[in-house]
Coordinates of C-alpha atoms in Angstrom, one line a residue:
M185 CA -0.2 -0.2 -0.3
D186 CA 1.3 3.4 -1.2
W187 CA 0.1 6.2 0.7
H188 CA 1.6 9.6 2.3
Y189 CA 0.3 11.9 4.8
E190 CA 1.8 14.9 6.2
R191 CA 1.1 18.3 8.1
H192 CA 2.7 21.0 10.2
Y193 CA 2.0 22.4 13.4
P194 CA 3.7 25.5 14.1
E195 CA 2.6 25.2 17.6
F196 CA 4.8 22.3 18.2
A197 CA 7.6 23.8 16.2
G198 CA 11.0 25.0 18.4
I199 CA 9.7 22.4 21.6
R200 CA 12.2 20.0 22.9
F201 CA 11.4 15.8 22.1
S202 CA 9.8 14.1 25.3
P203 CA 7.0 11.4 25.2
D204 CA 4.8 13.9 26.2
V205 CA 5.4 16.3 23.6
Y206 CA 5.1 13.4 21.1
Y207 CA 2.2 12.3 22.6
R208 CA -0.1 15.9 22.3
A209 CA 1.6 15.9 18.8
A210 CA 0.7 12.4 17.1
W211 CA -3.0 13.3 18.3
Q212 CA -2.9 16.0 16.2
L213 CA -1.7 14.2 13.6
R214 CA -4.7 11.6 14.2
G215 CA -7.4 14.3 14.5
S216 CA -6.0 15.7 11.0
L217 CA -6.1 12.2 9.2
F218 CA -9.7 12.0 11.0
D219 CA -10.9 14.5 9.6
D220 CA -10.5 14.2 6.6
L221 CA -11.0 11.1 6.3
I222 CA -14.9 12.4 7.4
A223 CA -14.3 15.2 4.9
E224 CA -14.2 12.3 2.0
G225 CA -17.8 10.5 3.1
E226 CA -16.8 8.3 6.1
T227 CA -19.7 9.2 8.4
C228 CA -20.4 5.4 10.0
L229 CA -18.4 5.2 13.0
P230 CA -17.6 1.4 13.0
R231 CA -16.2 1.7 9.4
L232 CA -14.1 5.1 10.5
L233 CA -12.3 3.6 13.5
S234 CA -11.8 0.6 11.4
R235 CA -9.8 2.4 9.0
F236 CA -7.9 3.9 11.0
V237 CA -6.6 0.8 12.8
I238 CA -6.1 -0.7 9.8
L239 CA -3.7 2.5 8.5
E240 CA -2.3 2.7 12.5
R241 CA -1.3 -0.8 12.1
R242 CA 0.2 -0.6 8.9
Y243 CA 2.2 3.3 9.3
G244 CA 3.6 4.5 12.5
V245 CA 3.9 8.4 13.6
L246 CA 6.9 10.0 13.3
C247 CA 8.0 13.5 14.3
D248 CA 10.5 14.9 12.6
V249 CA 13.1 16.0 15.1
E250 CA 16.8 18.3 14.7
G251 CA 19.2 18.3 17.0
G252 CA 16.2 16.8 19.6
I253 CA 13.8 19.9 18.9
L254 CA 10.8 19.3 17.0
T255 CA 10.5 21.0 13.7
G256 CA 6.5 21.1 13.6
T257 CA 6.6 18.7 11.0
L258 CA 4.4 15.4 11.1
R259 CA 3.8 12.2 9.1
Y260 CA 2.9 8.6 8.9
V261 CA 5.9 6.2 7.7
P262 CA 5.5 2.6 6.7
A263 CA 5.5 -0.2 9.9
P264 CA 7.6 -3.0 9.9
G265 CA 6.3 -5.4 7.6
S266 CA 3.6 -3.5 6.4
A267 CA 4.6 -4.5 3.1
L268 CA 3.4 -7.8 3.6
S269 CA 0.7 -9.8 1.8
P270 CA -2.4 -11.4 3.8
L271 CA -0.7 -14.7 2.2
D272 CA 2.6 -13.8 4.0
K273 CA 1.2 -13.4 6.5
L274 CA -0.4 -16.7 6.9
E275 CA 2.9 -18.3 6.6
N276 CA 5.1 -15.6 8.9
W277 CA 4.9 -16.4 12.0
K278 CA 6.2 -14.2 14.6
P279 CA 7.5 -14.2 18.2
G280 CA 5.4 -13.6 20.7
V281 CA 4.2 -13.8 24.5
V282 CA 1.3 -15.7 26.3
R283 CA 1.3 -16.1 29.5
G284 CA 4.5 -14.6 30.5
A285 CA 5.7 -17.5 27.9
D286 CA 7.5 -16.9 24.5
V287 CA 5.0 -18.6 21.3
D288 CA 5.2 -17.5 17.9
L289 CA 1.8 -15.9 16.6
L290 CA 0.3 -15.0 13.3
E291 CA -0.5 -10.9 12.5
Y292 CA -4.1 -11.8 12.6
M293 CA -3.7 -13.1 16.2
G294 CA -4.6 -11.2 19.5
F295 CA -6.0 -10.8 22.8
D296 CA -9.6 -9.3 22.8
S297 CA -9.8 -6.8 25.3
T298 CA -12.8 -5.4 24.2
A299 CA -14.7 -8.4 25.1
M300 CA -13.2 -8.4 28.5
L301 CA -14.0 -5.0 29.2
V302 CA -17.5 -5.6 28.1
D303 CA -18.0 -8.4 30.6
F304 CA -16.5 -6.7 33.5
A305 CA -18.9 -3.5 32.5
E306 CA -22.1 -5.6 33.8
G307 CA -24.4 -3.9 35.8
A308 CA -22.6 -0.7 35.3
D309 CA -24.3 3.4 34.7
T310 CA -20.9 5.0 33.8
V311 CA -17.8 3.2 31.9
F312 CA -15.2 5.4 32.9
E313 CA -11.8 5.0 30.5
L314 CA -8.9 7.4 31.6
G315 CA -6.2 8.2 29.4
A316 CA -8.7 7.5 26.6
G317 CA -7.3 9.2 23.4
Y318 CA -10.2 9.0 20.8
G319 CA -12.2 6.9 22.8
Q320 CA -11.7 4.1 20.8
Q321 CA -12.0 1.8 23.1
L322 CA -15.0 3.2 24.6
F323 CA -17.2 3.2 20.8
R324 CA -15.5 -0.5 21.0
M325 CA -17.2 -1.5 23.7
F326 CA -20.6 -0.1 22.6
Y327 CA -20.8 -1.8 19.5
G328 CA -19.5 -5.2 20.8
G329 CA -22.3 -5.2 23.5
G330 CA -21.3 -2.7 26.2
P331 CA -24.5 -1.6 28.7
A332 CA -26.9 0.4 26.2
R333 CA -27.5 2.4 29.1
A334 CA -24.4 3.8 30.5
R335 CA -22.8 6.6 30.6
Y336 CA -19.0 6.3 28.8
V337 CA -16.7 8.8 29.7
A338 CA -13.9 9.4 28.5
G339 CA -11.5 10.9 29.9
E340 CA -8.0 13.0 28.9
N341 CA -5.3 14.9 29.1
S342 CA -4.8 15.9 25.5
P343 CA -6.9 18.9 24.2
A344 CA -6.8 17.2 20.7
G345 CA -7.6 14.3 21.7
L346 CA -10.7 15.3 23.7
A347 CA -11.8 17.3 20.7
L348 CA -11.3 14.0 18.7
A349 CA -13.6 12.1 20.7
G350 CA -16.2 14.5 21.2
R351 CA -16.9 14.8 17.1
L352 CA -16.5 10.8 16.8
A353 CA -19.5 10.8 19.4
A354 CA -21.4 12.7 17.6
L355 CA -21.4 10.6 14.3
E356 CA -23.9 7.7 17.1
P357 CA -26.8 9.5 18.5
A358 CA -27.4 6.3 20.5
L359 CA -24.3 6.5 22.8
R360 CA -24.3 8.7 25.8
F361 CA -21.0 10.2 25.5
E362 CA -19.1 12.5 27.3
A363 CA -15.3 13.7 27.4
R364 CA -14.0 15.0 30.3
H365 CA -10.1 16.3 31.1
F366 CA -8.2 14.3 33.6
D367 CA -5.0 14.2 34.6
F368 CA -3.3 11.1 35.7
L369 CA -0.7 13.6 37.7
A370 CA -3.9 15.6 39.3
P371 CA -6.9 12.9 38.6
D372 CA -10.2 14.6 38.7
W373 CA -13.0 11.5 39.7
S374 CA -16.2 14.2 39.5
A375 CA -17.6 12.4 36.2
L376 CA -18.3 9.5 38.7
D377 CA -20.9 12.4 40.4
G378 CA -24.4 10.7 40.5
S379 CA -23.2 7.1 39.3
R380 CA -23.6 4.3 41.9
K381 CA -21.8 1.4 40.0
A382 CA -18.6 2.1 37.4
L383 CA -16.3 0.7 35.1
I384 CA -12.8 2.5 35.7
F385 CA -10.3 1.3 33.3
T386 CA -6.7 2.0 31.6
H387 CA -5.6 1.0 28.2
W388 CA -2.0 1.7 27.3
A389 CA -2.2 5.2 29.0
L390 CA -1.5 5.3 32.9
M391 CA 1.9 3.3 31.3
Y392 CA 2.6 7.7 30.0
A393 CA 2.8 8.9 33.2
P394 CA 6.4 8.2 34.6
A395 CA 4.8 8.9 38.6
I396 CA 1.5 9.2 39.9
P397 CA 0.8 11.1 43.3
D398 CA 0.3 9.0 46.4
S399 CA -3.4 10.2 46.3
F400 CA -4.4 8.8 43.8
F401 CA -7.2 6.0 44.7
A402 CA -7.6 8.7 47.9
G403 CA -10.3 10.9 45.8
L404 CA -12.0 8.2 44.0
A405 CA -12.3 6.7 48.0
A406 CA -14.5 9.8 48.5
W407 CA -17.1 8.8 45.8
P408 CA -19.6 6.9 47.4
G409 CA -20.6 4.5 44.9
E410 CA -18.7 0.6 43.7
A411 CA -16.7 0.1 41.1
V412 CA -14.4 -2.3 39.0
L413 CA -11.0 -1.0 38.1
V414 CA -9.4 -3.0 35.3
F415 CA -5.3 -1.6 34.3
V416 CA -4.1 -2.8 31.3
E417 CA -0.6 -1.8 30.7
P418 CA 2.9 -2.8 29.9
V419 CA 4.5 -2.6 33.9
G420 CA 4.7 -6.5 34.2
Y421 CA 7.9 -5.6 35.9
Q422 CA 6.5 -3.6 38.9
W423 CA 5.0 -7.3 39.8
G424 CA 8.4 -9.4 39.6
G425 CA 7.4 -10.0 35.8
T426 CA 10.3 -12.4 34.4
H427 CA 10.2 -11.9 30.8
R428 CA 12.9 -11.0 28.9
L429 CA 10.3 -8.2 27.9
S430 CA 9.8 -7.1 31.5
R431 CA 13.1 -7.0 32.4
M432 CA 12.6 -4.2 29.3
Q433 CA 9.9 -2.6 30.4
A434 CA 12.1 -1.4 33.6
T435 CA 15.0 -0.3 31.3
A436 CA 12.5 2.1 29.9
N437 CA 11.0 2.8 33.3
A438 CA 15.2 3.5 33.8
S439 CA 15.0 6.3 30.9
G440 CA 12.3 8.0 32.1
C441 CA 9.7 6.1 29.3
L442 CA 7.2 4.2 31.4
N443 CA 5.7 4.5 34.7
G444 CA 7.6 3.3 38.0
D445 CA 5.4 3.7 41.0
F446 CA 2.2 2.1 39.6
A447 CA 2.5 -0.9 42.0
R448 CA 3.6 0.8 44.8
V449 CA 0.9 3.2 44.7
L450 CA -1.7 0.6 44.4
S451 CA -0.2 -1.7 47.3
A452 CA -0.6 1.3 49.4
A453 CA -3.8 2.1 48.2
A454 CA -4.6 -1.3 49.5
A455 CA -3.8 -1.5 52.9
Q456 CA -5.8 1.8 53.5
G457 CA -8.6 -0.4 52.5
L458 CA -9.4 2.4 49.5
V459 CA -9.0 -0.5 46.8
E460 CA -9.1 -4.6 47.0
P461 CA -7.0 -6.2 44.1
Q462 CA -8.4 -8.9 42.3
V463 CA -5.7 -10.2 39.9
V464 CA -2.7 -9.3 38.8
A465 CA -2.1 -11.1 35.7
K466 CA 1.3 -10.9 34.8
D467 CA 2.7 -10.4 31.0
V468 CA -0.4 -11.5 29.9
F469 CA 0.0 -10.9 25.9
A470 CA 2.5 -9.5 23.2
R471 CA 1.6 -10.2 19.6
R472 CA 4.8 -8.2 19.1
N473 CA 8.6 -8.6 20.2
E474 CA 8.1 -5.4 21.8
A475 CA 8.4 -4.1 25.5
F476 CA 5.8 -1.4 25.2
D477 CA 3.2 -4.8 23.7
L478 CA 3.6 -7.3 26.6
F479 CA 0.7 -6.1 28.8
S480 CA -0.3 -7.3 32.0
I481 CA -3.8 -6.7 33.5
V482 CA -4.2 -5.2 37.3
V483 CA -7.7 -5.5 38.5
C484 CA -9.3 -4.5 41.8
A485 CA -12.6 -3.5 43.4
K486 CA -13.8 -0.5 45.2
P487 CA -15.9 -0.6 47.5
G488 CA -19.3 1.4 48.0
R489 CA -21.1 2.5 51.1

């Protein structure tokens, strides 16, 4: 597939590169791409999401950087293996991980996070994603059989991500959707006001907060409702994950590129009775031989009162 997509954003020119800056800049580019797809006439939200996922599977976001400083230009570049045909993909087994063990996987194999989250959302009147980006996982849950009358709340720190989530949600009138500012460093749980039972989850998002405050769960505990909390994150190394990719996660944390204190903050909150850990499933799955692809799943309960 020969495809070229490039945009220039003056507001990012001259800024020193960092993971946070990359995150915000990438959402600008993604927002432009979504808007262009909609302008082409793609207004069916499930189709729009699928087309975007296919493009991001084949291409990655690249920021032009000179001497550690962004030029303001971003583009999509071919991802490794993107030139493979479907027939090639059926014959090309690649190294992956299942339950901490090395396995060979086809490109078409994966872990169904949406089905898992829909199961956990049963009976919830609010589904609250922290670090929701443009809301993809919330949209997938709604279309995948999540509670029809629940509020689906996208908590996101990026203004571009929040704005894009709102524009996409407008394409599905049956969805009760809200976009709220949420910062892992200063969490605001007011989106839960009036809710009695919630599913609160992250999906490759908390990883980008190098550290979270010790009080992270205290504000949540002040809310009287009950909740299930599900964290899908590449942080198994914090619970002693021993796979080679887990050790690479520890190295990434040492360089400031990955959260390093989630396990400690959660353990302290549990000791205070703020949350009740249910399971820590370490090194569940990785389709690619990459540190950030190997995720673990942490499930907690927040009792109501």
